Short mmCIF file of C-alpha atoms and ligand atoms in Angstrom, two decimals:
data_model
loop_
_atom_site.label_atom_id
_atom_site.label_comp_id
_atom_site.label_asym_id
_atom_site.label_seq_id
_atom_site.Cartn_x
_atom_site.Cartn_y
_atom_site.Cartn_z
CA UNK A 22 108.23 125.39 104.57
CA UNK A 23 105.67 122.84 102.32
CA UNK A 24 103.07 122.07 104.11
CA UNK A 25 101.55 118.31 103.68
CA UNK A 26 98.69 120.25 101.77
CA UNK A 27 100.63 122.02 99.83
CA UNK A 28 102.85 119.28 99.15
CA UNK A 29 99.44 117.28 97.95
CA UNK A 30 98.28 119.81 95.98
CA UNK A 31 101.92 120.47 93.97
CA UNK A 32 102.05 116.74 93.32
CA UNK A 33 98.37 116.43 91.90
CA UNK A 34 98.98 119.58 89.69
CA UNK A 35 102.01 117.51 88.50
CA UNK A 36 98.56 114.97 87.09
CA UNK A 37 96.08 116.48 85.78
CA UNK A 38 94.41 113.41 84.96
CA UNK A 39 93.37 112.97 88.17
CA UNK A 40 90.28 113.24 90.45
CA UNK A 41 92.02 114.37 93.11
CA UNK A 42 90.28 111.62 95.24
CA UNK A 43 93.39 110.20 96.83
CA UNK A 44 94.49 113.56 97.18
CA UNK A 45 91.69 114.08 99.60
CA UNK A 46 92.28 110.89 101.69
CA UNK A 47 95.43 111.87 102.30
CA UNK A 48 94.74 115.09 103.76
CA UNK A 49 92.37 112.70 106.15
CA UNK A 50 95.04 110.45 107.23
CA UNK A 51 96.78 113.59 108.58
CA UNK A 52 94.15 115.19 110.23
CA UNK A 53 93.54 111.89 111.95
CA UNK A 54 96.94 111.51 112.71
CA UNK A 55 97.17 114.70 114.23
CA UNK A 56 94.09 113.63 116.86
CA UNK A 57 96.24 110.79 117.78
CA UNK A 58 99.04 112.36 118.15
CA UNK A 59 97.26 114.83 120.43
CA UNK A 60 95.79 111.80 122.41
CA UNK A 61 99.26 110.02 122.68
CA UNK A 62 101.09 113.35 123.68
CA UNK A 63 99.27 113.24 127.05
CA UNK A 64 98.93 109.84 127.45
CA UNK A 65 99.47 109.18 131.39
CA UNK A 66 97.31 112.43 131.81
CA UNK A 67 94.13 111.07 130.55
CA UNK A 68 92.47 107.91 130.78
CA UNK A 69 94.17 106.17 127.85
CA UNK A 70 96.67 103.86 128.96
CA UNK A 71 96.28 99.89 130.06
CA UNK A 72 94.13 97.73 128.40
CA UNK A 73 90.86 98.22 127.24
CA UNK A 74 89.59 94.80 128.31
CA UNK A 75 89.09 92.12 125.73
CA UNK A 76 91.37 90.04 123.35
CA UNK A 77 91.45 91.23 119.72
CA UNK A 78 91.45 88.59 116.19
CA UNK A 79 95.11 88.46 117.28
CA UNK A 80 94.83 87.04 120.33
CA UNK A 81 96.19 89.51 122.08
CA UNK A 82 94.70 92.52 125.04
CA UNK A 83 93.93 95.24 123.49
CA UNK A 84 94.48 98.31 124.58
CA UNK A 85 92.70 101.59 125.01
CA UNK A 86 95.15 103.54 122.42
CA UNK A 87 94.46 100.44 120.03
CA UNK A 88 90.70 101.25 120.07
CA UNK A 89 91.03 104.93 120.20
CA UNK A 90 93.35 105.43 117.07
CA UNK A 91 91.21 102.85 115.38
CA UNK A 92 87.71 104.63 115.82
CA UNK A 93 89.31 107.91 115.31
CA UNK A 94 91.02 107.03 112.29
CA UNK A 95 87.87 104.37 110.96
CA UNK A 96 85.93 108.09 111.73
CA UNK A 97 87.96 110.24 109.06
CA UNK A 98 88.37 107.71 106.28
CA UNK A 99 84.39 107.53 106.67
CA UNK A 100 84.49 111.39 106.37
CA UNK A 101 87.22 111.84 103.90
CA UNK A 102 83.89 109.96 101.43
CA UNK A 103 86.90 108.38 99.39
CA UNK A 104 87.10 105.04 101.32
CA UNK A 105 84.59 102.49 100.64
CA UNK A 106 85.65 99.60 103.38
CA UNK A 107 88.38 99.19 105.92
CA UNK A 108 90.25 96.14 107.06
CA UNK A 109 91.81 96.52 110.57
CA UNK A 110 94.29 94.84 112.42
CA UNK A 111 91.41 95.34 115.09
CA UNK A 112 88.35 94.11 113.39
CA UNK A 113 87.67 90.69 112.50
CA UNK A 114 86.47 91.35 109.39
CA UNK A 115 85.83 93.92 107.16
CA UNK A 116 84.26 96.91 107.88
CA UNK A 117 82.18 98.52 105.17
CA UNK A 118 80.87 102.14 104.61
CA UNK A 119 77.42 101.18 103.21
CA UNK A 120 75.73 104.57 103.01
CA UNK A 121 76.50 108.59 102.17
CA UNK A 122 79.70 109.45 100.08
CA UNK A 123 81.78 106.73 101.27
CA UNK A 124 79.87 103.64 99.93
CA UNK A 125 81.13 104.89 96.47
CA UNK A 126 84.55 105.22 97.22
CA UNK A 127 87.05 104.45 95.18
CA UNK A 128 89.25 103.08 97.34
CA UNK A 129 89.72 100.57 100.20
CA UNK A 130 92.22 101.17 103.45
CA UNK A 131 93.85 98.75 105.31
CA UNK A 132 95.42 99.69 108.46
CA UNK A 133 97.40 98.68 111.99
CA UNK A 134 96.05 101.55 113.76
CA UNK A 135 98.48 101.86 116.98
CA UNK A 136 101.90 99.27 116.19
CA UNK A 137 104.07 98.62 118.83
CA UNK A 138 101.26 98.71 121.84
CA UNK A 139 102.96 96.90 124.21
CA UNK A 140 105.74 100.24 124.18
CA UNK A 141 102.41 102.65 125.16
CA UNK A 142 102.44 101.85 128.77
CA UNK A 143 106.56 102.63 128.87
CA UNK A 144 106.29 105.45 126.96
CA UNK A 145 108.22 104.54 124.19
CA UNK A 146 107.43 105.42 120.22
CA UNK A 147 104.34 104.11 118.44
CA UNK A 148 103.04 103.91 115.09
CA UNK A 149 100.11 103.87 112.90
CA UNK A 150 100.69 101.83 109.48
CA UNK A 151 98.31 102.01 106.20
CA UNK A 152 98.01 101.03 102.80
CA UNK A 153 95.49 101.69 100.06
CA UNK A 154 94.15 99.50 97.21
CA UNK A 155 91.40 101.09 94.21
CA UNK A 156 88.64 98.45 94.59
CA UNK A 157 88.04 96.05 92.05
CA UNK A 158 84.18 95.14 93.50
CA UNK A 159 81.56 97.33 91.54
CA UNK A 160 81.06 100.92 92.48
CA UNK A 161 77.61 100.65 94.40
CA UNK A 162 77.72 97.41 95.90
CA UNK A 163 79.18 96.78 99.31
CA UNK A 164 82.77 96.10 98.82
CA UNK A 165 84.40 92.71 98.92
CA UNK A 166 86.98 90.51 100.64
CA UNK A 167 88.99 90.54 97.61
CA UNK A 168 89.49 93.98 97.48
CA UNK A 169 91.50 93.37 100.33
CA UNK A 170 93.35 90.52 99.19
CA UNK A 171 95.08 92.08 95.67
CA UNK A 172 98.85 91.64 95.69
CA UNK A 173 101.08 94.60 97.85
CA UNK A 174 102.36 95.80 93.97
CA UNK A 175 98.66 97.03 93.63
CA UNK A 176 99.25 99.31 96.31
CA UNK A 177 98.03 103.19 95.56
CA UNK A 178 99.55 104.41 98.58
CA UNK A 179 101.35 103.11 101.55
CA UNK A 180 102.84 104.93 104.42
CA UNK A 181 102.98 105.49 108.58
CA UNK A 182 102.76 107.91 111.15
CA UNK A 183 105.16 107.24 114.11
CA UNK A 184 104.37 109.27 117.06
CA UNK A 185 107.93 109.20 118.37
CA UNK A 186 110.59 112.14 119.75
CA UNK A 187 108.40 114.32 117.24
CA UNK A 188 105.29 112.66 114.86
CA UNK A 189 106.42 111.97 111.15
CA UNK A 190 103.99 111.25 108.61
CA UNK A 191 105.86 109.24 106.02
CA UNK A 192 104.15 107.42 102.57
CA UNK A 193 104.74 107.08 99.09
CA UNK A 194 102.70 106.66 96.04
CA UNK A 195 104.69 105.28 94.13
CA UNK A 196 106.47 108.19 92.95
CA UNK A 197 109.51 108.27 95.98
CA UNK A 198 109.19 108.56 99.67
CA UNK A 199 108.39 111.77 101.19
CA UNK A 200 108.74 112.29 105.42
CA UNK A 201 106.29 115.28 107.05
CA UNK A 202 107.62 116.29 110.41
CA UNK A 203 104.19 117.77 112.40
CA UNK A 204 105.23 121.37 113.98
CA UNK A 205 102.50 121.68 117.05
CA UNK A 206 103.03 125.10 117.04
CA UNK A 207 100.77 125.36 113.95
CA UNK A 208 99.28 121.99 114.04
CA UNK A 209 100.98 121.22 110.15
CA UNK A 210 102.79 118.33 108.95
CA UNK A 211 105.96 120.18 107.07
CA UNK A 212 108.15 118.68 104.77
CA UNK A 213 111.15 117.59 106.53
CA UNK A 214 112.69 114.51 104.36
CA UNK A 215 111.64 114.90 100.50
CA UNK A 216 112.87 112.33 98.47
CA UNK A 217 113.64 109.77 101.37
CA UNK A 218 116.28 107.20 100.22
CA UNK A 219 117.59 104.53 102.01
CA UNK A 220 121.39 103.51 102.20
CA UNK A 221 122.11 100.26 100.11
CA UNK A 222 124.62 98.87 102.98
CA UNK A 223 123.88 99.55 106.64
CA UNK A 224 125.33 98.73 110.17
CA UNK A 225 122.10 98.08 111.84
CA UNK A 226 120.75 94.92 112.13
CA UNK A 227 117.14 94.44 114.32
CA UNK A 228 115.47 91.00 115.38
CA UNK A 229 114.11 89.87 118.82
CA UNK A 230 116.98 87.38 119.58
CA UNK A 231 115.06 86.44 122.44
CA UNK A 232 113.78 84.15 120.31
CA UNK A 233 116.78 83.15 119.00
CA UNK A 234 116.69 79.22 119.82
CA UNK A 235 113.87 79.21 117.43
CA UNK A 236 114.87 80.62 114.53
CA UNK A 237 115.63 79.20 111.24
CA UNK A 238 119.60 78.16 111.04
CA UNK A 239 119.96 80.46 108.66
CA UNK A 240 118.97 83.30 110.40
CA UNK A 241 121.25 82.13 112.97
CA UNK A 242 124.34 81.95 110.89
CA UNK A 243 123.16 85.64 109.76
CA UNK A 244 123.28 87.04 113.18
CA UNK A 245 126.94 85.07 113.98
CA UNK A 246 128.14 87.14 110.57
CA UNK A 247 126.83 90.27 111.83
CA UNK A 248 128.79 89.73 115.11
CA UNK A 249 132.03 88.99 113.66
CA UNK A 250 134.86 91.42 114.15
CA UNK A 251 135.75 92.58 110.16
CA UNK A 252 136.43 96.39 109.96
CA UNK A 253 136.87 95.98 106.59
CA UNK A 254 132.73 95.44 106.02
CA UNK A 255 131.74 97.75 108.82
CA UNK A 256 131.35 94.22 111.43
CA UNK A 257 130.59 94.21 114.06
CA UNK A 258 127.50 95.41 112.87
CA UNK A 259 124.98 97.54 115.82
CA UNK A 260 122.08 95.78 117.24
CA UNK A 261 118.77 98.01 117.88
CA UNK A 262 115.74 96.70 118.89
CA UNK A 263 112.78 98.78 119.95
CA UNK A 264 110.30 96.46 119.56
CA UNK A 265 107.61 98.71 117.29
CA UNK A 266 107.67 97.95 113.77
CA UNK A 267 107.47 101.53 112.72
CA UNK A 268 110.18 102.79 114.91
CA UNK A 269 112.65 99.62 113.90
CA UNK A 270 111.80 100.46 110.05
CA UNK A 271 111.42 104.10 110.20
CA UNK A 272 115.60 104.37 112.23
CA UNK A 273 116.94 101.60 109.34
CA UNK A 274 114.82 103.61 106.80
CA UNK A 275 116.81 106.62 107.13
CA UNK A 276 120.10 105.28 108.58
CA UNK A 277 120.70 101.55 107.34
CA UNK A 278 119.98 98.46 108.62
CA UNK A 279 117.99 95.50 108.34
CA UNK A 280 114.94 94.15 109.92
CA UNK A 281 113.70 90.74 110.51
CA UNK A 282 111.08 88.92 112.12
CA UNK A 283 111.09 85.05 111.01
CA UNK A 284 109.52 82.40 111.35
CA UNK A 285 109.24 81.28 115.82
CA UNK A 286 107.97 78.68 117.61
CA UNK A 287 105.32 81.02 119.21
CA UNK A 288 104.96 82.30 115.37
CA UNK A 289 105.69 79.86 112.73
CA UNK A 290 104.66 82.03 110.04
CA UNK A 291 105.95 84.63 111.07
CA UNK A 292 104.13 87.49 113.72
CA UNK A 293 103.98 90.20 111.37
CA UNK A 294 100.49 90.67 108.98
CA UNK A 295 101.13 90.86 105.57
CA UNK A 296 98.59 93.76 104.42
CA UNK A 297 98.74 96.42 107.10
CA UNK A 298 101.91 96.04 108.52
CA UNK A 299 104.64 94.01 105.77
CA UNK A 300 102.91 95.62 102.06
CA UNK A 301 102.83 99.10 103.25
CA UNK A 302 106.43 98.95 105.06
CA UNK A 303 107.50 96.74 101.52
CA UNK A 304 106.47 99.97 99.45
CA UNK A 305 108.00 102.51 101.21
CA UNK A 306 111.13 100.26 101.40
CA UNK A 307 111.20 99.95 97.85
CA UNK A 308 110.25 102.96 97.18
CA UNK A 309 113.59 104.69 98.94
CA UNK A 310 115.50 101.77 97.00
CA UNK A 311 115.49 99.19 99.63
CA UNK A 312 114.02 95.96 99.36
CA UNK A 313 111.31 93.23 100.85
CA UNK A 314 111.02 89.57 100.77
CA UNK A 315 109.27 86.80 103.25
CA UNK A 316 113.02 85.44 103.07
CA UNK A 317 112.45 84.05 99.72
CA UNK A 318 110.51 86.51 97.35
CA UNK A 319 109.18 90.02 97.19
CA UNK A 320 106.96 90.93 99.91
CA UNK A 321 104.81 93.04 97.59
CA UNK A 322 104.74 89.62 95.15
CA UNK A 323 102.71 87.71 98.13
CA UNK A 324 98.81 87.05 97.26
CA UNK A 325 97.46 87.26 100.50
CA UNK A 326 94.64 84.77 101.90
CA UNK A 327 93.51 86.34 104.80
CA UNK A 328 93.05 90.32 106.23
CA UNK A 329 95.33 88.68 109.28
CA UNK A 330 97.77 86.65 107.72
CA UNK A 331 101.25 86.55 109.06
CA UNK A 332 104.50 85.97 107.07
CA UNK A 333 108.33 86.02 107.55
CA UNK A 334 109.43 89.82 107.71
CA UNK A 335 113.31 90.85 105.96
CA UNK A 336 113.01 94.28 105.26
CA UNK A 337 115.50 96.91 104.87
CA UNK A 338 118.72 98.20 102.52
CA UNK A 339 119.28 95.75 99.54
CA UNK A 340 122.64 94.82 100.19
CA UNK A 341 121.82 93.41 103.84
CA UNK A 342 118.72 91.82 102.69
CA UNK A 343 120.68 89.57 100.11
CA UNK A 344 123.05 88.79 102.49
CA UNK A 345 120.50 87.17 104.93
CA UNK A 346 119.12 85.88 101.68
CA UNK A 347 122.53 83.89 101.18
CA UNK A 348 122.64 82.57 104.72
CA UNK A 349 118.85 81.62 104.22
CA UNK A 350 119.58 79.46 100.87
CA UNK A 351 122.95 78.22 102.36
CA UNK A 352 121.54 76.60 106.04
CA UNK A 353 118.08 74.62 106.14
P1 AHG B 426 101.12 95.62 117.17
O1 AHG B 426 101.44 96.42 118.37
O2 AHG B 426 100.43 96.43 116.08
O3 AHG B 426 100.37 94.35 117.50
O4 AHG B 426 102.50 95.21 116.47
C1 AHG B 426 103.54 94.75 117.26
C2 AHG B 426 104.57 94.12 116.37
C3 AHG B 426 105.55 95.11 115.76
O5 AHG B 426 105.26 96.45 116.03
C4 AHG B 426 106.87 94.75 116.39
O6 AHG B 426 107.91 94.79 115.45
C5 AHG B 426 106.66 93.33 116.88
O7 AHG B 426 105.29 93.20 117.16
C6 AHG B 426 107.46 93.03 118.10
O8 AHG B 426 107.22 91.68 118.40
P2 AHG B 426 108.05 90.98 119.60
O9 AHG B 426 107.63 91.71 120.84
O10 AHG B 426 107.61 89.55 119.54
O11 AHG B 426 109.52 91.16 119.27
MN1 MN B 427 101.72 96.32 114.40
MN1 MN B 428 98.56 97.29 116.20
MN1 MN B 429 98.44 94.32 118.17
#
């Protein structure tokens, strides 16, 4: 059994070239992920459920798992000395590591620290989502907004934890998608899915159509074609909905499907945030040969102009993607 160590180490034999640096931040995203994990495991048995009073950047109550995963994993990237500034789904702005090891790091870290919150409470899987940029400010100085704001193709590394039936650790870096299944017993993520790739067709198709009066009339006539009876191309297709980004990606990821999350009334851009939630779930959907788009172009192509800004979400295999793609540029 590999290891997630020995699975970095292999791959950064493979170059060489390189410092080694990213090599180490990954080892800290596990290590944090494994303190989370331990935290989430027992959720119900320790004082970390419900909210943890106050409304976050997003408007919305956060809660005490938000907070905890967020200082705990804020605390490792500071340690790991490779991170130079963080941008969190629960910090307003930026947060930068101005002294020790870390205010020279290479690299910046954008993160949604605990997705899908509002399934903590009903025990129900959860995620943590990242993605990591080189900076582009100069080493030494504090870093900048617009390391944060470079395209999702200048991604280093993207990936997620989801802290579900049993905690996966799944990223890329550019080479391929690679899942990590965490065995308690000896407190390791393993390799359990090298070489992730994700089916070109799928059955699966996941949106909130609670919303559904809302959406655009394409996405409508999308949903009517999934529901029409035509053996032939697999319809009726299955409608899952779990309601936690990671969870809805990570299922499709490995089995099918397609995700969306549109444009709403209560969201008219769109709820999910481009550069910790859509770019890192973009890569890794690319990455196993899937693909990514706001409903129009590449996710990953999207300059962002703000750490919180929300787009339209279609993510998932290629085939399914074009489909909605077709219904998109065929109803206004
Ligand atoms: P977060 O918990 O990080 O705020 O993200 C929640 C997101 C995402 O996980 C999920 O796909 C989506 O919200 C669900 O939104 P609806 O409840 O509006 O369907
Ligand atoms: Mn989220
Ligand atoms: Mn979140
Ligand atoms: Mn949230």
């Amino acid at each position: 059994m590999v290891t997630l160590n020995e699975f970095i180490i292999n791959r950064q034999a493979e170059h060489p070239e390189a410092r080694g640096d990213l090599s180490r931040l990954l080892h800290h995203i596990g290590v944090a992920a494994k303190i989370v994990n331990k935290k989430i495991n027992k959720a119900g048995l320790v004082d970390i459920l419900g909210e943890a009073g106050g409304i976050n950047v997003q408007g919305e109550d956060v809660q005490k798992l938000d907070v905890f995963a967020n200082d705990h994993f804020t605390a490792a990237l500071q340690a790991s000395g490779e991170v130079c500034a963080i941008a969190s789904e629960e910090n307003q702005e930026i947060v930068t590591f101005d002294e020790g090891l870390s205010r020279d790091g290479h690299y910046v870290f954008c993160m949604d620290p605990l997705d899908g919150s509002s399934n903590i409470e009903v025990n129900v899987s959860v995620g943590t989502i990242f993605s990591i940029y080189r900076r582009l400010s100069p080493e030494g100085e504090p870093a900048a907004l617009s390391d944060f704001l470079q395209p999702g193709t200048q991604q280093v590394a993207a990936g997620y934890v989801i802290y579900g039936s049993s905690t996966m650790l799944v990223y890329t870096t550019g080479n391929g998608v690679d899942g990590f299944t965490l065995d308690p017993g000896i407190g390791e993520f393993c390799l359990s899915h090298p070489g992730i790739r994700t089916p070109d067709a799928g059955r699966i198709y996941s949106i909130n159509e609670g919303n559904y009066v809302h959406f655009p009339m394409g996405v409508k006539q999308y949903i009517k074609y999934c529901q029409e009876i035509d053996p032939a191309s697999g319809r009726p297709y299955t409608s899952r909905y779990i309601g936690s980004l990671v969870s809805d990606f990570h299922r499709n990821l490995l089995q099918g499907g397609i995700f969306i999350y549109p444009e709403t009334q209560s969201a008219p851009k769109g709820k999910l945030r481009l550069i910790y939630e859509c770019n890192p779930v973009a890569f890794v959907a690319e990455q196993a040969g899937g693909s990514a788009t706001n409903g129009r172009i590449r996710t990953l192509q999207l300059t962002p102009e703000g750490l919180h800004q929300r787009v339209p979400f279609y993510v998932g295999s290629r085939n399914m993607v074009e489909k909605a793609h077709e219904f998109l540029n065929t109803y206004h």
